[in-house]
Coordinates of C-alpha atoms in Angstrom, one line a residue:
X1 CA 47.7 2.9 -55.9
X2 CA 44.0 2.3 -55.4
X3 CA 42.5 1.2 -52.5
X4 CA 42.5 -2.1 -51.6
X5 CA 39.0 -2.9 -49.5
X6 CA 40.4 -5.8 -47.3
X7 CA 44.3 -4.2 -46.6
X8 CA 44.2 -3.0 -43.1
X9 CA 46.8 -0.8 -41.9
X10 CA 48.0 0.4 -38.1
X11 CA 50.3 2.8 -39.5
X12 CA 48.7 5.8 -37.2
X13 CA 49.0 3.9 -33.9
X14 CA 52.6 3.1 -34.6
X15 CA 53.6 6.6 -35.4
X16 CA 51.8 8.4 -32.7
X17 CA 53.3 5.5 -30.2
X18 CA 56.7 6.4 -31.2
X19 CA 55.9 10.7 -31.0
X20 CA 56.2 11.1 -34.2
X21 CA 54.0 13.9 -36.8
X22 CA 53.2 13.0 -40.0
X23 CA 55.4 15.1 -41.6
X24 CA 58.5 13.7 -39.3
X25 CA 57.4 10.1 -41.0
X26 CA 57.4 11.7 -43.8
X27 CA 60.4 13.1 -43.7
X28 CA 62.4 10.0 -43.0
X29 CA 60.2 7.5 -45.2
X30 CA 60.8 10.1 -48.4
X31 CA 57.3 10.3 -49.0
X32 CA 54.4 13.4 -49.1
X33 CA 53.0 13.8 -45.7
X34 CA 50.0 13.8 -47.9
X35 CA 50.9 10.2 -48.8
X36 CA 51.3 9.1 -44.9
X37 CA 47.5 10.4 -44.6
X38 CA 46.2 8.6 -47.1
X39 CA 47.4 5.4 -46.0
X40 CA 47.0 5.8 -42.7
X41 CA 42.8 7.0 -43.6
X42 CA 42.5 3.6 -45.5
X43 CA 42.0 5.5 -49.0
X44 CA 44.8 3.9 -50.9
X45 CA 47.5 1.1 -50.8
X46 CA 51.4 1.9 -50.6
X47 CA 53.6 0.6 -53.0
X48 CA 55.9 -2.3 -52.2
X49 CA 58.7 0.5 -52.2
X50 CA 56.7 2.9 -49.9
X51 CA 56.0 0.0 -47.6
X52 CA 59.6 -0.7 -47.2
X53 CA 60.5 2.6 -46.3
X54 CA 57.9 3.2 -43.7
X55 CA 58.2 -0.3 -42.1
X56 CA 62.6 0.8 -42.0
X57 CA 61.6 4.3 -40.6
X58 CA 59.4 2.7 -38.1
X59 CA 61.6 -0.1 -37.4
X60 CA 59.7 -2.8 -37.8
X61 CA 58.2 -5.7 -40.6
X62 CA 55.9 -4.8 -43.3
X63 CA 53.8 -7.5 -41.9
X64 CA 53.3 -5.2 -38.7
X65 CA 52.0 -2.0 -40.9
X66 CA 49.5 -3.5 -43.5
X67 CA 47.9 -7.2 -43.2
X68 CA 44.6 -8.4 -45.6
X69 CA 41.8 -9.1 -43.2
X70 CA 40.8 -12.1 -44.4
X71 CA 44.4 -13.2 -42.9
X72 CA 43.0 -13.3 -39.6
X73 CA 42.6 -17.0 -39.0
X74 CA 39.8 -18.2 -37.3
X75 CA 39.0 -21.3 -34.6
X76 CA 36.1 -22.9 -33.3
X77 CA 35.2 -22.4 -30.0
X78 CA 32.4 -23.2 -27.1
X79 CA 31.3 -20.2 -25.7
X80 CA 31.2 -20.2 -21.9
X81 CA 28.1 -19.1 -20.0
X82 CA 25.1 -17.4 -21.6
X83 CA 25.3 -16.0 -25.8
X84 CA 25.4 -12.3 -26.4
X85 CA 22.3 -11.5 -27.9
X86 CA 24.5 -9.9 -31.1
X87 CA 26.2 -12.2 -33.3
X88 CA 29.5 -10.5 -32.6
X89 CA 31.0 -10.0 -29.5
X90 CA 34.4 -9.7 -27.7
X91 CA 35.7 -12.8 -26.1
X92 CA 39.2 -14.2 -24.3
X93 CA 40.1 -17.3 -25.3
X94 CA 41.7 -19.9 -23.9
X95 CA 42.6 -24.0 -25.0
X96 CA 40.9 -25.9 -22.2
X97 CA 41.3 -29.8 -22.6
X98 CA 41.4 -30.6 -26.4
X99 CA 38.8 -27.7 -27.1
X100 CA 38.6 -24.1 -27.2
X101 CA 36.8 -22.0 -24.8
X102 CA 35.6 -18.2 -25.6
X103 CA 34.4 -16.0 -22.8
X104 CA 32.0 -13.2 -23.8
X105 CA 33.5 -10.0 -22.2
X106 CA 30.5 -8.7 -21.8
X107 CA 29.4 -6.3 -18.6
X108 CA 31.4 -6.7 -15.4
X109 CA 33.3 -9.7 -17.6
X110 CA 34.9 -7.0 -19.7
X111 CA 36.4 -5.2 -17.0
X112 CA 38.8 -5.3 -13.9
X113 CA 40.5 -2.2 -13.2
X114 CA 40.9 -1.6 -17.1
X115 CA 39.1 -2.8 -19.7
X116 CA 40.3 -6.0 -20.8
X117 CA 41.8 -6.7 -24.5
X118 CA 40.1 -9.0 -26.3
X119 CA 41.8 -12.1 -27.9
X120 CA 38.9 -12.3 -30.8
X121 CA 35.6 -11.7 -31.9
X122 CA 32.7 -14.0 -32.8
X123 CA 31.7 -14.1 -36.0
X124 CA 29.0 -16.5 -36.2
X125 CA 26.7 -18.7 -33.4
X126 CA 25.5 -22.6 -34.7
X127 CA 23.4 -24.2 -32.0
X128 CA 23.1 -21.7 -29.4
X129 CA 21.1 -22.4 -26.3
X130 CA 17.8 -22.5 -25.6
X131 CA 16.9 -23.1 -22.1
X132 CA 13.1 -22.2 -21.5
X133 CA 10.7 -24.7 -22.0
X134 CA 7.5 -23.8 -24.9
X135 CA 4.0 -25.5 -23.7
X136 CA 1.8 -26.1 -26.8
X137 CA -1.1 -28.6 -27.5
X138 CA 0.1 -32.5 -28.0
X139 CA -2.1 -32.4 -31.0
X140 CA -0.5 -29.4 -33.0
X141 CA 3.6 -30.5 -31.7
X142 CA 4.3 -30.4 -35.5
X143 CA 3.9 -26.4 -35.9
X144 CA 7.0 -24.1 -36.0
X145 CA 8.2 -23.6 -32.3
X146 CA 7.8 -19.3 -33.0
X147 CA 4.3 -19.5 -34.5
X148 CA 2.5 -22.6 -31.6
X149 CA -1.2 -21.6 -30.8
X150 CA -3.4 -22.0 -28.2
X151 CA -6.2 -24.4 -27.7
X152 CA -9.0 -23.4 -29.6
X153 CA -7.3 -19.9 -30.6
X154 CA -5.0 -18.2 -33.0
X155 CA -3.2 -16.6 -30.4
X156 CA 0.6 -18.0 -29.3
X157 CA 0.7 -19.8 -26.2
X158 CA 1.4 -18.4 -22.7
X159 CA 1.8 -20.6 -19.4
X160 CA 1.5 -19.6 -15.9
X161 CA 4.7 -19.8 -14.3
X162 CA 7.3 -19.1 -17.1
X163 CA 8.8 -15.3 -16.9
X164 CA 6.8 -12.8 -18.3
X165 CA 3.7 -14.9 -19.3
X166 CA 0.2 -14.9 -18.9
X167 CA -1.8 -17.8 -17.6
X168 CA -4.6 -19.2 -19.9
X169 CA -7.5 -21.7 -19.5
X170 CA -7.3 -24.6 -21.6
X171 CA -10.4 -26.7 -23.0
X172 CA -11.9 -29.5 -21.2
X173 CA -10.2 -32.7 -22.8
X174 CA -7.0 -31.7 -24.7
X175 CA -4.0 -32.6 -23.8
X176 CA -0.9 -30.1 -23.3
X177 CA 2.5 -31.0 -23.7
X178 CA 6.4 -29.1 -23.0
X179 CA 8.5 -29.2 -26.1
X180 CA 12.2 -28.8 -24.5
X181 CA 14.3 -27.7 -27.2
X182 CA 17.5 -29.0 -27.1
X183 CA 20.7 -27.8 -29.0
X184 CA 20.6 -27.4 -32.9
X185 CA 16.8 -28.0 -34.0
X186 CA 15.9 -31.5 -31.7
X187 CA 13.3 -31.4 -29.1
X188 CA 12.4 -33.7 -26.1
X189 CA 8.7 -33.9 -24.9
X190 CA 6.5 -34.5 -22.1
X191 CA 2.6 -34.3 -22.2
X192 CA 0.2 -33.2 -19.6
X193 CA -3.1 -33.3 -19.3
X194 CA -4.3 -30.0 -18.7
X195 CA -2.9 -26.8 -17.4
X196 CA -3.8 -27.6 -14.1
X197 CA -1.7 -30.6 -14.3
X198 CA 1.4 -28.4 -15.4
X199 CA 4.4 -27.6 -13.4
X200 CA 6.1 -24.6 -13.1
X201 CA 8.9 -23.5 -15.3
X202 CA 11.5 -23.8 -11.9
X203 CA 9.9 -27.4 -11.0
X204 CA 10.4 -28.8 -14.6
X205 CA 14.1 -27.3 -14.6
X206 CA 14.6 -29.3 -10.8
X207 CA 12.7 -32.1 -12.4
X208 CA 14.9 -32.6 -15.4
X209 CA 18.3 -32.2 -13.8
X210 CA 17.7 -35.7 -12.0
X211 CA 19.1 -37.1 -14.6
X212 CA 22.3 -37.0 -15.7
X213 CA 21.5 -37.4 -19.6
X214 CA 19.0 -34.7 -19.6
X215 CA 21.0 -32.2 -17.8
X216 CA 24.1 -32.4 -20.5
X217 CA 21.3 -31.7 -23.2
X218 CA 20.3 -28.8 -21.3
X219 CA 24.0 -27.6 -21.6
X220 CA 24.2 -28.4 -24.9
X221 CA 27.4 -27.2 -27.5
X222 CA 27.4 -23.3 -28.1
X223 CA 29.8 -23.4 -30.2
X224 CA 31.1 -20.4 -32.4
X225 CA 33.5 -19.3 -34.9
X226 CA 36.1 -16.8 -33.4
X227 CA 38.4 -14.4 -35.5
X228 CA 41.4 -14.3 -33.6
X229 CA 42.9 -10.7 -32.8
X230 CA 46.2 -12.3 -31.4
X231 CA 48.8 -14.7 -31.5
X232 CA 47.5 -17.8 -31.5
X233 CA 50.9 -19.6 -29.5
X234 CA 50.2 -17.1 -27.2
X235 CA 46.2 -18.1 -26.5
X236 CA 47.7 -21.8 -26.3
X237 CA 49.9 -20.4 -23.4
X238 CA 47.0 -20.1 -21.1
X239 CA 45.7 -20.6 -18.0
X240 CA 41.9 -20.4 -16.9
X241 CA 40.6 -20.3 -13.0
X242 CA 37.2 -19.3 -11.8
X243 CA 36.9 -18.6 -8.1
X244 CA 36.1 -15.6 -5.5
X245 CA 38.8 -14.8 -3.4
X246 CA 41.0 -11.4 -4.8
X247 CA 43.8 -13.9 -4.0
X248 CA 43.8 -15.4 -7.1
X249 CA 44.4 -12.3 -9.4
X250 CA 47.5 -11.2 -6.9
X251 CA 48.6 -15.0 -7.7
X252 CA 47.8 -14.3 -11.8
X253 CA 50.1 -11.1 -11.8
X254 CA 52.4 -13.0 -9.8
X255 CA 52.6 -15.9 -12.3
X256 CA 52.9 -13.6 -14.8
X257 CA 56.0 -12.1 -13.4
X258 CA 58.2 -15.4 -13.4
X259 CA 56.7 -16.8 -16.7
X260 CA 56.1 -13.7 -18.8
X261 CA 55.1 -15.9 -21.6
X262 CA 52.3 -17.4 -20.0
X263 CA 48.7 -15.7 -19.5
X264 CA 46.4 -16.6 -16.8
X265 CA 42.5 -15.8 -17.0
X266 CA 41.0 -15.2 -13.9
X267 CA 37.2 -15.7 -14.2
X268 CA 35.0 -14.6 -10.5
X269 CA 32.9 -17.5 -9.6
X270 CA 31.4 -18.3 -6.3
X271 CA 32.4 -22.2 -4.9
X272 CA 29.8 -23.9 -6.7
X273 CA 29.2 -21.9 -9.9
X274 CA 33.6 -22.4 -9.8
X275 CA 33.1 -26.2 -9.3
X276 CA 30.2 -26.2 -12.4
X277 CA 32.5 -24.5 -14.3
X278 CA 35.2 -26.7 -14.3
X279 CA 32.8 -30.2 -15.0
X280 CA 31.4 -27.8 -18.0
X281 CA 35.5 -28.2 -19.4
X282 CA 35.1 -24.3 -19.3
X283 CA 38.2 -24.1 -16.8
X284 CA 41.1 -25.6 -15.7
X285 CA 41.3 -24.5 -12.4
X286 CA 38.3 -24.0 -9.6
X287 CA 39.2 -22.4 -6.6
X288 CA 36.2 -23.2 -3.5
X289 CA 36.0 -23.2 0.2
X290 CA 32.8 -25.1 0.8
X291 CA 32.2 -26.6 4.3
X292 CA 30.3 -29.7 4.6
X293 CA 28.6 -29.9 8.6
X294 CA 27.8 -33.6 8.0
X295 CA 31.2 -34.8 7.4
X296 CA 33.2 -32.0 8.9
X297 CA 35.1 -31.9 5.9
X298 CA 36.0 -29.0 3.4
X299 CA 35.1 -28.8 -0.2
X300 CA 36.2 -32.8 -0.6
X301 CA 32.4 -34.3 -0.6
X302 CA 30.9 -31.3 -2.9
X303 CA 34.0 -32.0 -5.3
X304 CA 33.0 -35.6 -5.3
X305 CA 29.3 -35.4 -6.0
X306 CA 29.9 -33.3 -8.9
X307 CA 32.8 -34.9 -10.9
X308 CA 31.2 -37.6 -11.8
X309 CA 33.2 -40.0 -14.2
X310 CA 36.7 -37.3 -13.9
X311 CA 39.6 -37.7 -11.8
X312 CA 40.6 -34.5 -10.1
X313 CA 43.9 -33.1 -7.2
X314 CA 42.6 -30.8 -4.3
X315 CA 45.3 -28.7 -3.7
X316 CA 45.3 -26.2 -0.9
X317 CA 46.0 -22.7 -1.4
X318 CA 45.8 -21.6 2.5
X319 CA 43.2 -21.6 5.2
X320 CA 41.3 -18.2 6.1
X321 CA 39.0 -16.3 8.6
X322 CA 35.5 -15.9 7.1
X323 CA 33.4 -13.7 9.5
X324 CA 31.0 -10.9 10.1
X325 CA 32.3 -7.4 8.4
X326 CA 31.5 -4.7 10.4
X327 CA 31.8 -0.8 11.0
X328 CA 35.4 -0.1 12.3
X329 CA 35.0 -0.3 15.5
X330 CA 31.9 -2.3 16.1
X331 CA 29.6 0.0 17.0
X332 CA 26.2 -1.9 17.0
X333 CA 28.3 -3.9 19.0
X334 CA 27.8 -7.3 17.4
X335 CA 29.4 -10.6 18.5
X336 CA 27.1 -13.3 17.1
X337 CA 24.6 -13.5 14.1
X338 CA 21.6 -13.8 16.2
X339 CA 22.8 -10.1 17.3
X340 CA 22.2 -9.0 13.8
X341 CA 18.3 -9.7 14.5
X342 CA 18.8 -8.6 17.6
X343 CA 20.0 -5.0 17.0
X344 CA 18.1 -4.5 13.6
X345 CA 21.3 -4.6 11.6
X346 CA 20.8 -4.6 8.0
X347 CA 23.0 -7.3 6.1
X348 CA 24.3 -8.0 2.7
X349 CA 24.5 -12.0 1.0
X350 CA 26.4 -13.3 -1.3
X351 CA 24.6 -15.6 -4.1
X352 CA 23.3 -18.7 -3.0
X353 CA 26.0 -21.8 -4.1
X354 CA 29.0 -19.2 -2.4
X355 CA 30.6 -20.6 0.7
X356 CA 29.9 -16.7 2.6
X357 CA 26.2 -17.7 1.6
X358 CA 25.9 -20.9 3.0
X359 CA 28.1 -20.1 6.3
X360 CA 25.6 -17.1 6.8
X361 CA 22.6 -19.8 6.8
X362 CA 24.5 -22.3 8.8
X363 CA 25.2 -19.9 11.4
X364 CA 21.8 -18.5 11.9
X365 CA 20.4 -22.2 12.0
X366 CA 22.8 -23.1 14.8
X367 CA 21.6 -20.5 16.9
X368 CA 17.8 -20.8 15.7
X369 CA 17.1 -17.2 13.6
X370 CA 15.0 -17.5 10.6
X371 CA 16.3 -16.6 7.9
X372 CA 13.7 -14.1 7.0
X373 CA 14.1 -12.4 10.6
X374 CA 17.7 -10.9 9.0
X375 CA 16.8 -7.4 7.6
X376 CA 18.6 -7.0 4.1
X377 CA 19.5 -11.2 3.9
X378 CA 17.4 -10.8 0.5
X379 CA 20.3 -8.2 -0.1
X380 CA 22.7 -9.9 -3.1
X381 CA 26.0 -8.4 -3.9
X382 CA 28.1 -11.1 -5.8
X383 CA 31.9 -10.7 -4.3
X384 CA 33.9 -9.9 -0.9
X385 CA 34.5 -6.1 -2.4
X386 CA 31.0 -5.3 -2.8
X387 CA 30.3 -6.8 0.4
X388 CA 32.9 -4.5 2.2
X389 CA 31.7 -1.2 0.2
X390 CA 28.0 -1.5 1.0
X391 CA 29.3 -1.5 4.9
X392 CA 31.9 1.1 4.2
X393 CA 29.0 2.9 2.7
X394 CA 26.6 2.3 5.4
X395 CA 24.5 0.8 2.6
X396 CA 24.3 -2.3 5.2
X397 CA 25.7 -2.7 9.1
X398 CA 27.6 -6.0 8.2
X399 CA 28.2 -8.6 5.8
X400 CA 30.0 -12.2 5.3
X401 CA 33.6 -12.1 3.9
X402 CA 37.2 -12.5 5.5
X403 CA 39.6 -10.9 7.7
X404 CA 41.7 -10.0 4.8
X405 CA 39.6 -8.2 3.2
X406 CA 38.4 -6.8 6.3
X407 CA 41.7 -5.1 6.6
X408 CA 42.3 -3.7 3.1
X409 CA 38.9 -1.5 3.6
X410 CA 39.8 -0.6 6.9
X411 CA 36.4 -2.5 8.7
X412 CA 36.2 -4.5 11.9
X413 CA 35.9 -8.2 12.1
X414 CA 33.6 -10.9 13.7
X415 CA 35.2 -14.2 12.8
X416 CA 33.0 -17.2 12.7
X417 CA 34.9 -20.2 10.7
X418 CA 38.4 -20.8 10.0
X419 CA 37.7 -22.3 5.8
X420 CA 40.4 -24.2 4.0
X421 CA 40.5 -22.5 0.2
X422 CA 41.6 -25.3 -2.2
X423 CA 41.9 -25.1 -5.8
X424 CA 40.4 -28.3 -8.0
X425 CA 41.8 -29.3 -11.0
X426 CA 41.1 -32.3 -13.1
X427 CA 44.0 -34.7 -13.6
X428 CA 44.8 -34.5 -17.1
X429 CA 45.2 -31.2 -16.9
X430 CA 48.6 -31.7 -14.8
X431 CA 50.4 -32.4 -17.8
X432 CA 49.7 -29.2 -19.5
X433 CA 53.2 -27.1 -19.2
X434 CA 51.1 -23.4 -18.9
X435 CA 48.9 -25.3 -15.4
X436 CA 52.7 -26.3 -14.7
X437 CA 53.8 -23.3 -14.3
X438 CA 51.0 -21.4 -12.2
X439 CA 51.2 -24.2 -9.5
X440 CA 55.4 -24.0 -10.2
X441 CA 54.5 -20.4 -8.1
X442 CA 52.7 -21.6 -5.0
X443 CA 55.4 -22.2 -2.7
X444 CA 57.9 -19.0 -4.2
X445 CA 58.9 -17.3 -1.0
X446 CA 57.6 -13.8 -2.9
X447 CA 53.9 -15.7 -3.2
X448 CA 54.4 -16.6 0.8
X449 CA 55.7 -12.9 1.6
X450 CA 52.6 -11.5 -0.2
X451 CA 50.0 -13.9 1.2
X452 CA 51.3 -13.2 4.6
X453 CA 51.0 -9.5 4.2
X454 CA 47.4 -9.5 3.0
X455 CA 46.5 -10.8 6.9
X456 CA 44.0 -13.3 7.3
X457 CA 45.5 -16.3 5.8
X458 CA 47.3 -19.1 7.5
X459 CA 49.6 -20.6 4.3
X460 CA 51.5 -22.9 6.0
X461 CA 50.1 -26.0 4.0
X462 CA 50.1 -24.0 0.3
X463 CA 50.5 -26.3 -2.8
X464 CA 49.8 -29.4 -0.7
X465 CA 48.0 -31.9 -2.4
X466 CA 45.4 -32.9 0.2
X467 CA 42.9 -34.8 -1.7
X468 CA 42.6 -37.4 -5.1
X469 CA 39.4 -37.7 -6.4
X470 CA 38.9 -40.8 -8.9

């Protein structure tokens, strides 16, 4: 029969997932083995009557073997974090709220130990993002934003202080203004009058998150169109939870054990980006272990300042031993972080926002070191495992993490703060049966007996409520 363009076919990867030749199928379907080639190279279309016989030697539906591609439904989505810069990509999806999130598996996104399948691909981008401020003359705002000149030139504008631009001089009397293109084709602007007068690109982005308003807009809706390359009750069926301890993907596969129906995406976040995430709607879940010195509280006031307007449950997930990672054995010799200056140790940080960042800082106020004394504290490395290979590799003498994780490489331990690790999810989410059944798992003996193994955790309080936020 001839071909049909949009029939797609997975007749190869069923066969060859069962051991079976071409000429075995064959055999059994009562077809050529020249037949089972053709089909399975996309240059013809079976006959109903063929289709039925491979679909009964194969066991399984027709539907399984041959589908049209335009049956592929498709959903709207808002695409977390920053847009590939090709208009397809591979995403997970997951229904957050009332809306659907993708998440570009993109770089370390894409991978954990294996590559992760992907529940759809984009296939188009309206309104994407555009987060960098344009500086052109007031007088000349009406001019297409990719064609804006400069004063008294032909020549596109360039501003001190934005990445990878020039400065210029500007003529005596003209006034410049920022165009601040918002999401779709609106803008928002501000005039100054001359370039000496303009801020910096990082002082307009501090200036403009003062208010609330403005700092949605700079947000905006990325929303895309996703072809779905899986069930769709399935994507429904799923949790999302951004955070930093490893802890949470032993808890995923654990959840995944006793539900088997129910998925859990585990996006790595520090505290704060965890937090941001989940006001974004781009989670249901943030796991944090933020310490606030003023108030001697954990993550409770941080959690408060940023969900404006939501209600939200702390609920604890265990309390563990963040410290200095070390060579086994100590050899420097180091006790305290003012040591670390001390001895010349070389250090890794994590990103500022994460709660190993900010106890590093704290601790080397408290005992009055700068922090530009600490050799290797402009050092980033963005979780507890890379923080515990560049000491295992002598890339660095020590590092902020746990005592867990301290243990699984093998490393000594300096500990310095006992941190409660809480995870914060908004109310209404409650309801939803697939965050039902991840919390359902917190106080399952098998979840205490793994926790406890791990070292480093005291669980006693696990899947207490310990906070409401209104």
């Amino acid at each position: 029969m001839k071909l049909d363009v949009n029939l797609c076919n997975n007749l190869k990867s069923i066969r060859t997932r069962l051991g079976m030749s071409q000429q075995e199928l064959a055999n059994i379907a009562g077809v050529t083995r020249q037949s089972i080639g053709g089909v399975e190279l996309g240059q013809y279309a079976p006959s109903v009557a063929m289709s039925l016989r491979l679909a009964k030697a194969l066991g399984c539906q027709v539907e399984d073997l041959f589908w049209f591609e335009e049956d592929l439904p498709e959903v709207e989505a808002i695409l977390a974090g920053s847009a590939p810069k090709q208009q397809q990509s591979r995403v997970s999806l997951a229904r957050v709220g009332n809306q659907w999130i993708a998440y570009p598996l993109v770089g370390n996104d894409a991978f954990r130990i294996e590559m992760i399948p992907a529940d759809g691909e984009t296939v188009a981008v309206s309104h994407p993002v555009v987060g960098v401020p344009t500086a052109v003359p007031s007088s000349r705002q009406s001019r297409p934003m990719d064609c804006l000149p400069v004063v008294g030139s032909g020549e596109p504008v360039r501003v001190d202080g934005f990445p990878g631009i020039s400065k210029l001089s500007n003529p005596e009397g003209e006034t410049l203004a920022v165009i601040y293109p918002d999401a779709g084709e609106s803008v928002r602007v501000k005039e100054f009058p001359s370039i000496s007068k303009l801020p910096l690109a990082s002082e307009l982005a501090s200036n403009e998150r003062h208010s609330e308003g403005e700092a949605q807009s700079q947000i905006g809706t990325n929303k895309v169109l996703v072809r779905l390359l899986d069930d769709i009750d399935k994507l429904h069926n799923t949790v999302v939870i951004a955070g930093c301890t490893p802890v949470l993907s032993l808890l995923a596969r654990a959840t995944e054990r006793w539900h088997p129906q129910l998925r859990i995406h585990y996006r790595f976040a520090h505290s704060k980006a965890a937090l941001s995430s989940l006001c974004r709607g781009e989670v249901h879940i943030a796991g944090m272990h933020l310490y606030d010195p003023k108030t001697g509280e954990h993550n409770i006031p941080f959690v408060r300042e940023a969900l404006t307007g939501k209600s939200a449950v702390l609920i604890t997930l265990g309390v563990w031993e963040e410290g200095l990672l070390v060579p086994p054995g100590n050899p420097m010799g180091v006790k305290t972080v003012s040591d670390l200056v001390e001895f010349g140790a070389t250090i890794v940080t994590h990103e500022a926002g994460s709660g190993g960042r900010m106890l590093l800082e704290r601790k080397l106020q408290e005992e009055g070191v700068p922090l530009h004394k600490v050799k290797g504290f402009d050092h980033i490395v963005h979780n507890h495992q890379d923080v515990a290979l560049s000491v295992v590799s002598g890339m660095a003498d020590a590092g902020i993490s746990t005592a867990s994780i301290a243990a699984a490489f093998g490393l000594g331990f300096i500990p310095l703060h006992r941190a409660r690790y809480d995870l914060v999810i908004i109310k209404e989410y409650l309801e939803e049966e697939p965050v039902k059944q991840f919390l359902s798992i917190l106080g399952h003996q098998l979840v205490r007996s793994q926790l406890e193994i791990l070292g480093g955790y005291d669980i006693s309080n696990i899947g207490e409520v310990v906070a409401n936020i209104s």
